[in-house]
Coordinates of C-alpha atoms in Angstrom, one line a residue:
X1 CA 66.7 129.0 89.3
X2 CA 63.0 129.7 90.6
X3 CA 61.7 126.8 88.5
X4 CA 64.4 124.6 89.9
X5 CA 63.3 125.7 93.4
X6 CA 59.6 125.6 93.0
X7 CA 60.0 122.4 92.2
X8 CA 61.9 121.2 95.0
X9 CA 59.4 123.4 97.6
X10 CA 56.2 121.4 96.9
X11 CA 52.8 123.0 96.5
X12 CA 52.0 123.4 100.6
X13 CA 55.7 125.1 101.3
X14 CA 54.4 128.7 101.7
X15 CA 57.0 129.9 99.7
X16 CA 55.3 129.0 96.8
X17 CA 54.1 131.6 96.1
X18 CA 56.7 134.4 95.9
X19 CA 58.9 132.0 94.2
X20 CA 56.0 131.2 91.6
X21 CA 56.0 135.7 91.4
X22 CA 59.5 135.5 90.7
X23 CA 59.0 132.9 88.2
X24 CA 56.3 135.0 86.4
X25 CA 58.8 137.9 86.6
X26 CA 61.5 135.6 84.6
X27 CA 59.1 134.7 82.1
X28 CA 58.9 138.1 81.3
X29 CA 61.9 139.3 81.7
X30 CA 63.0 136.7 79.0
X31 CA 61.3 139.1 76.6
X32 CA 63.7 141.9 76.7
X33 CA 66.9 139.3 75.4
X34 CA 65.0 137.0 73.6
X35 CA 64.7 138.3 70.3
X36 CA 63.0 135.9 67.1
X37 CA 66.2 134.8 64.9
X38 CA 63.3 133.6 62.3
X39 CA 60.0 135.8 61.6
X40 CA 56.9 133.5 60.8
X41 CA 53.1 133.3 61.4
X42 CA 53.3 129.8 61.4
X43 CA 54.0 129.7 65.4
X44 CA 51.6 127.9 67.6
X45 CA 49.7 130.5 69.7
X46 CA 47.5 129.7 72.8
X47 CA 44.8 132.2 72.7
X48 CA 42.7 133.2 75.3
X49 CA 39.9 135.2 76.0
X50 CA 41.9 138.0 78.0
X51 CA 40.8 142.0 79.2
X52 CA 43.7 144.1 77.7
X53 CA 43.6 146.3 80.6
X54 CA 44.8 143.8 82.8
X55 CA 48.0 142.8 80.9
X56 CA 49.0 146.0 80.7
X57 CA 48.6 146.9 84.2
X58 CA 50.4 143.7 85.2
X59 CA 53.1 144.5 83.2
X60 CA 53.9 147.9 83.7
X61 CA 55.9 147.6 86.8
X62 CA 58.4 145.7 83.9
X63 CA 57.8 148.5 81.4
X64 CA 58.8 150.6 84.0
X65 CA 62.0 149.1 84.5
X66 CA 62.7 148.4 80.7
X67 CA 62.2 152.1 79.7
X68 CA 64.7 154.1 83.3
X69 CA 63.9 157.2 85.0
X70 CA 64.2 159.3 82.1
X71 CA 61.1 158.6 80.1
X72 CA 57.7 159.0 81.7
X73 CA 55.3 156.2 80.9
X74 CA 51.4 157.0 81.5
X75 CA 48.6 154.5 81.0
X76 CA 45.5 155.6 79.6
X77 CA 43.4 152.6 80.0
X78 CA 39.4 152.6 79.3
X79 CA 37.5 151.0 82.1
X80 CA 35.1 150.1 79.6
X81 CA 37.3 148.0 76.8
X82 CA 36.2 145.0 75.2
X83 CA 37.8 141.6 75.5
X84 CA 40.1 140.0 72.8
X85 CA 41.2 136.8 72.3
X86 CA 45.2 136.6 72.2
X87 CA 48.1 134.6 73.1
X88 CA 48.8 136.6 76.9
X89 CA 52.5 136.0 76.3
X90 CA 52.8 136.4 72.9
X91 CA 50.8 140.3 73.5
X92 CA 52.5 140.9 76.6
X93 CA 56.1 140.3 73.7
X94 CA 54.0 142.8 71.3
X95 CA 54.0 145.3 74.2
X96 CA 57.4 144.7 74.7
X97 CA 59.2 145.4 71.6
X98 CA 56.7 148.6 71.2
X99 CA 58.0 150.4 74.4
X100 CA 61.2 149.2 73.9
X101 CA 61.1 151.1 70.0
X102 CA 60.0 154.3 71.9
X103 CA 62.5 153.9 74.2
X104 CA 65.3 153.7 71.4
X105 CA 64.1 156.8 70.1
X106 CA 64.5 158.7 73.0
X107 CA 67.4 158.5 74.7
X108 CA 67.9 161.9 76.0
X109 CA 63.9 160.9 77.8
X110 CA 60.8 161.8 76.7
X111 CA 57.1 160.3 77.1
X112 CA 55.4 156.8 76.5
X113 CA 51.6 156.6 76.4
X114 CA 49.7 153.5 76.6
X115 CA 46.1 153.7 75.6
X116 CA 43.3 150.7 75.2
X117 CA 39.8 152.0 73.9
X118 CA 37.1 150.4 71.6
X119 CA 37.5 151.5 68.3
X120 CA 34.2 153.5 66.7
X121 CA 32.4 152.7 63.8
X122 CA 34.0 155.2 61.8
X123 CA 37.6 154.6 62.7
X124 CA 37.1 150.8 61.8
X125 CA 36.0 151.9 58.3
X126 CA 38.5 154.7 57.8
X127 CA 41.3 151.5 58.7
X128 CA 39.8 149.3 56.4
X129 CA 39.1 146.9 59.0
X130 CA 37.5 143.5 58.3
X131 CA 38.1 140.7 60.1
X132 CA 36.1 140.8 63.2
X133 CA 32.1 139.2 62.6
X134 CA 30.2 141.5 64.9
X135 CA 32.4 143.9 63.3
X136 CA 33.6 145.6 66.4
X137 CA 37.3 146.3 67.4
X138 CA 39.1 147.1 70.4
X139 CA 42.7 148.9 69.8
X140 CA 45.9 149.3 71.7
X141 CA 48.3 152.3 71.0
X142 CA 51.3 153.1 72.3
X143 CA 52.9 156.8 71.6
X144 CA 56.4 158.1 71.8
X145 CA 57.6 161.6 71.8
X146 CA 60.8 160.8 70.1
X147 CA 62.6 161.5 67.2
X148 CA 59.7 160.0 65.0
X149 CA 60.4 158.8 61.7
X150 CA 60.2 159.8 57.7
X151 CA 57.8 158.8 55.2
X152 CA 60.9 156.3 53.7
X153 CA 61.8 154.2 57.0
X154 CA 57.5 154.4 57.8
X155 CA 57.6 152.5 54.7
X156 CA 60.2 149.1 56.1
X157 CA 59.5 149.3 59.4
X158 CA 57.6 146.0 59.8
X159 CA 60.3 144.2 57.7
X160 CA 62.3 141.6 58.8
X161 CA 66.1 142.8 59.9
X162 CA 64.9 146.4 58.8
X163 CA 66.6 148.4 61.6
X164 CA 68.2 152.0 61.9
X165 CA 70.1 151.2 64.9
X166 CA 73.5 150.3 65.2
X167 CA 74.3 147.0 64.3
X168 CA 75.5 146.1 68.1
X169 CA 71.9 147.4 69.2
X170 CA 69.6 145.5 67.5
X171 CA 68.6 142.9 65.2
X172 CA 65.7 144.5 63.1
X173 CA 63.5 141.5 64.2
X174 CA 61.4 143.5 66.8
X175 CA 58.9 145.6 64.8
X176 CA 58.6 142.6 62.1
X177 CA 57.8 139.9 65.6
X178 CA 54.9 142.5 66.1
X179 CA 53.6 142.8 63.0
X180 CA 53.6 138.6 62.8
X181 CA 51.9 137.8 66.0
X182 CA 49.4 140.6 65.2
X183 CA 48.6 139.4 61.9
X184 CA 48.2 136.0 63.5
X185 CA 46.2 137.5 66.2
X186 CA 43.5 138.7 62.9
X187 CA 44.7 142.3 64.0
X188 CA 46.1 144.9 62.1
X189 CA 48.9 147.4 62.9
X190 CA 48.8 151.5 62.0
X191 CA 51.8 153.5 62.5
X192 CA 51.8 157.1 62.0
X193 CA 54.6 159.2 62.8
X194 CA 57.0 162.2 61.6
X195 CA 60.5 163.4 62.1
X196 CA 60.7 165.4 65.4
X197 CA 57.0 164.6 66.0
X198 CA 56.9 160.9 67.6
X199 CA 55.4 157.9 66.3
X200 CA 52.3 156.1 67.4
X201 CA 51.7 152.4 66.6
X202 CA 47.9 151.4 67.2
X203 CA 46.9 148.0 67.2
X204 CA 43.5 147.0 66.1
X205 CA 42.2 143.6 67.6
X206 CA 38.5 141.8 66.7
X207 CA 36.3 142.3 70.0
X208 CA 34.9 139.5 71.5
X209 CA 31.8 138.6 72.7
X210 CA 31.7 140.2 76.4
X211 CA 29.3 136.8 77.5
X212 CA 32.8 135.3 77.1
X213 CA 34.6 134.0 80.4
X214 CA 37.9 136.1 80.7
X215 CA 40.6 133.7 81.4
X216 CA 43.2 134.1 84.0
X217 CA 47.0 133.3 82.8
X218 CA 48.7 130.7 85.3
X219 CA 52.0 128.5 85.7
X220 CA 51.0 125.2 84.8
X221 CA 51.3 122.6 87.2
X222 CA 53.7 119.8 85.9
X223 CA 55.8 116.8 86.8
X224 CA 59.5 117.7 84.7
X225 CA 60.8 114.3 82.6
X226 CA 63.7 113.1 84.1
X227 CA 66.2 110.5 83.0
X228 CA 69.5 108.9 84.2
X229 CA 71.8 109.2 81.0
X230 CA 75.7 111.2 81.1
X231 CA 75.1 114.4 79.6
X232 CA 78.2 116.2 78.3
X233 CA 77.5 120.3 79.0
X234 CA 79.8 122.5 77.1
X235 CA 79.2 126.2 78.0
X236 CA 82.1 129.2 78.7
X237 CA 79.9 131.3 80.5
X238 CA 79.8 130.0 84.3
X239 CA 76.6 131.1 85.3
X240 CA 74.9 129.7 82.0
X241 CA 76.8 126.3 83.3
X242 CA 76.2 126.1 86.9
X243 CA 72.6 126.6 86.8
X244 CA 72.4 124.1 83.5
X245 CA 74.4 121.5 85.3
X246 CA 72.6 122.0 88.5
X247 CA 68.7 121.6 86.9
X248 CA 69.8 118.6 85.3
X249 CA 71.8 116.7 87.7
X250 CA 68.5 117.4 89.8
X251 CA 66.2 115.8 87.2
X252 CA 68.5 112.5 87.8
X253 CA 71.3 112.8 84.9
X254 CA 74.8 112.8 85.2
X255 CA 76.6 115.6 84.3
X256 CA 79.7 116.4 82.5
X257 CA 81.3 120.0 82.4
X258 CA 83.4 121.7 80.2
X259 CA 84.2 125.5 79.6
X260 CA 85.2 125.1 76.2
X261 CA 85.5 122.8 73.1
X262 CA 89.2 121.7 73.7
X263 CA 88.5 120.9 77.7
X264 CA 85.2 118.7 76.5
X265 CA 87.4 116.7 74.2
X266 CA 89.5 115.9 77.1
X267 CA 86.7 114.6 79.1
X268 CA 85.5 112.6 76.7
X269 CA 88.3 110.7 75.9
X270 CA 89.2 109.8 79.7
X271 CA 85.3 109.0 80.7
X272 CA 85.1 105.3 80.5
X273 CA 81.5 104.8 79.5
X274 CA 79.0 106.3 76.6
X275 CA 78.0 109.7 76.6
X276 CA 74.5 110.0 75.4
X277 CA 73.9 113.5 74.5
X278 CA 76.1 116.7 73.9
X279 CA 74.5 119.8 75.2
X280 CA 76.9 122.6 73.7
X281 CA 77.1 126.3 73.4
X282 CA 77.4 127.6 69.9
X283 CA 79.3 130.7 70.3
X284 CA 82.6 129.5 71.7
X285 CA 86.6 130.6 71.7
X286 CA 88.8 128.9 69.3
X287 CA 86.1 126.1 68.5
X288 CA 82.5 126.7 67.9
X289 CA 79.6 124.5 68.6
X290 CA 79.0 122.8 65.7
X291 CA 82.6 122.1 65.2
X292 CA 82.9 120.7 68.5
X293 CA 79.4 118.4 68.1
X294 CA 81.5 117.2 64.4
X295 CA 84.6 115.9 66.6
X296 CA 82.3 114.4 69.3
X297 CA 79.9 112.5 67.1
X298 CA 82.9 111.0 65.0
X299 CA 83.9 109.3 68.5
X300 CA 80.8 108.4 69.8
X301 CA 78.6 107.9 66.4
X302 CA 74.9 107.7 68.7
X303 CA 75.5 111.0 70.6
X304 CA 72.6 112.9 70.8
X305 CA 73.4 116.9 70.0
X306 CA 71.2 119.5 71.8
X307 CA 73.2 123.5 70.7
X308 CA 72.4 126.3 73.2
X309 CA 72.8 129.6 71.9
X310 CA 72.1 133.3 72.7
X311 CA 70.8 135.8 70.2
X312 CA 72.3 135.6 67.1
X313 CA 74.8 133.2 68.4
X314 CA 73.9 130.3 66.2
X315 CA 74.5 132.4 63.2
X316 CA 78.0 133.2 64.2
X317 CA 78.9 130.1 65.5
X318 CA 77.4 128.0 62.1
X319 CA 74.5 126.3 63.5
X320 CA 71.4 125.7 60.7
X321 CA 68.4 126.1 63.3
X322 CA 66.5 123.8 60.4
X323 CA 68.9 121.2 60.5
X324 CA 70.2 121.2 64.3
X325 CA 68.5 120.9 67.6
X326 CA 68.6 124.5 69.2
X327 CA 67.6 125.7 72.1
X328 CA 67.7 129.9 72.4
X329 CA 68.5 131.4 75.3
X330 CA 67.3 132.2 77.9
X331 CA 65.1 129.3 79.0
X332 CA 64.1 127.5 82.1
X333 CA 65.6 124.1 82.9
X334 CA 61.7 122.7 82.6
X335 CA 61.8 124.1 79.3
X336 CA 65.4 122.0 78.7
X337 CA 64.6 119.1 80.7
X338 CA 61.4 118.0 78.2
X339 CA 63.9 118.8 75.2
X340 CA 66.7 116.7 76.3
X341 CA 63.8 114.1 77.0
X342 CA 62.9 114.8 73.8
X343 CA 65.9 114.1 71.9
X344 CA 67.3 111.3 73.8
X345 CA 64.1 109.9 73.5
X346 CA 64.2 109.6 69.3
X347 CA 65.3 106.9 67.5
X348 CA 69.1 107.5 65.8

């Protein structure tokens, strides 16, 4: 909704920008239910030259939020840290699932410290460290005073859909999605923990060059593709559909809603002219996604299929990420304007 309205604003309206706050806030807020259904290090990153102390402090108002009234979060941050060169949303995701770890193992409350300082000489040798030039590191650890953990679970912690949690908690992806865009960042991660004792997980980045010009992270400014095709949106949850159906009716398409597979048959069958692509939830009652985007595509053989899905939705509801267009939830309609572009746009 805030990219929607930006947009229609205009840069001199001058409610720009708390609108463009509030779209920073989404952005980040995306983190806490957007968890990585696939671990790689192959993702692109865009690195920049950023102060560590400043993405924390900007985020901590979010931290705050994440973690509730019952766990203390202090921030121990030294005036005098070097720069490092990392993807800002990508770190601030790293920061994330951290405090969101401590949280989990503390849910009667407790403490979460967050602590940036240049790493000495000696600690860099003691960690083995070796993939800076000059040489010189700056770390990042954050420290819990929860349940901690044994030597065993110390041991799987960075694998992928490791977890201890509940299976309706948590996916097991979160500790792994740190130790990939770490090792990506040419960092390295240290966890050191015992049962009843806390944990604390210190991240080691290469310093860079202070002569370095720090830069700033910013909304891009952008003009969203647009197109006048009949889009056929399939989605049960109503606020998922309204705001779907409103961004792109705005970027000049016309829309066709259904709340489930059964209703989008329907509607396909009475509208008179082509449908050019299918935008569908995955996870649906009765009929899922894919078998939906089967029955369509029989009917109207160069429908274009775009799945939307939610967690671990596409899992459940049989859609192969490899094979399939998906787009994970949640995103921002400029994100699915330029991939409906996208996809209408290729050749059947």
């Amino acid at each position: 909704y805030s990219q929607v309205l930006l947009d229609e604003l205009g840069q001199n309206n001058p409610m720009c920008n708390r609108v463009e706050e509030t779209l920073k806030a989404g952005e980040r807020a995306k983190l806490l239910v957007g968890q990585l259904l696939a671990f790689s290090r192959k993702q692109a990153l865009n690195s920049k030259v950023l102060d560590l102390n400043v993405i924390v402090s900007d985020f901590e108002s979010m931290l705050r939020s994440l973690i509730g009234p019952d766990i203390e979060l202090t921030t121990l941050l030294d005036p005098a840290v070097g720069h490092v060169k990392v993807d800002p949303g990508q770190f601030e995701q790293v920061i994330m699932n951290l405090v969101t770890n401590a949280r989990d193992a503390m849910p009667q409350g407790g403490k979460v410290i967050i602590e940036t300082a240049n790493v000495t000489p000696v600690e860099a040798m003691a960690h083995q460290l070796t993939s800076s030039k000059s040489g010189q590191y700056v770390k990042l650890a954050v420290r819990d005073t929860g349940c901690g953990m044994n030597a065993d679970t110390q041991a799987h912690i960075f694998e992928p859909f490791f977890t201890t949690k509940e299976a309706s908690r948590g996916t097991g992806l979160g500790l792994s999605t740190v130790y990939g865009i770490v090792k990506q960042s040419s960092g390295h991660i240290d966890v050191r923990s015992k049962p009843g004792q806390g944990s604390t997980f210190t991240i080691y980045l290469p310093r860079i060059d202070d002569t370095c010009e720090v830069e700033k992270a910013s909304i891009p400014e952008h003009r969203l593709p647009e197109g006048t095709e009949t889009v056929l949106l399939v989605e049960d949850e109503f606020g998922v559909r309204v705001l779907v159906q409103y961004g792109l009716r705005l970027y000049g398409y016309t829309v066709l809603t259904a709340r489930d597979g059964d209703e989008a048959i329907r509607i396909s069958t009475r509208h008179a002219g082509p449908i050019h692509l299918l935008v569908t939830d995955v996870a649906m009652p009765r009929m899922n996604g894919r078998q939906l985007a089967h029955e369509l595509v029989a009917r109207h053989p160069k429908m274009k299929v775009l799945f939307i899905s939610g967690e671990d939705a596409a899992t459940r509801g049989g859609a192969n990420p490899e094979e399939t267009a998906l787009l994970q939830k949640p995103f921002t309609p400029d994100v699915l304007a330029r991939r409906v572009r996208e996809l209408l746009d290729q050749s059947s």
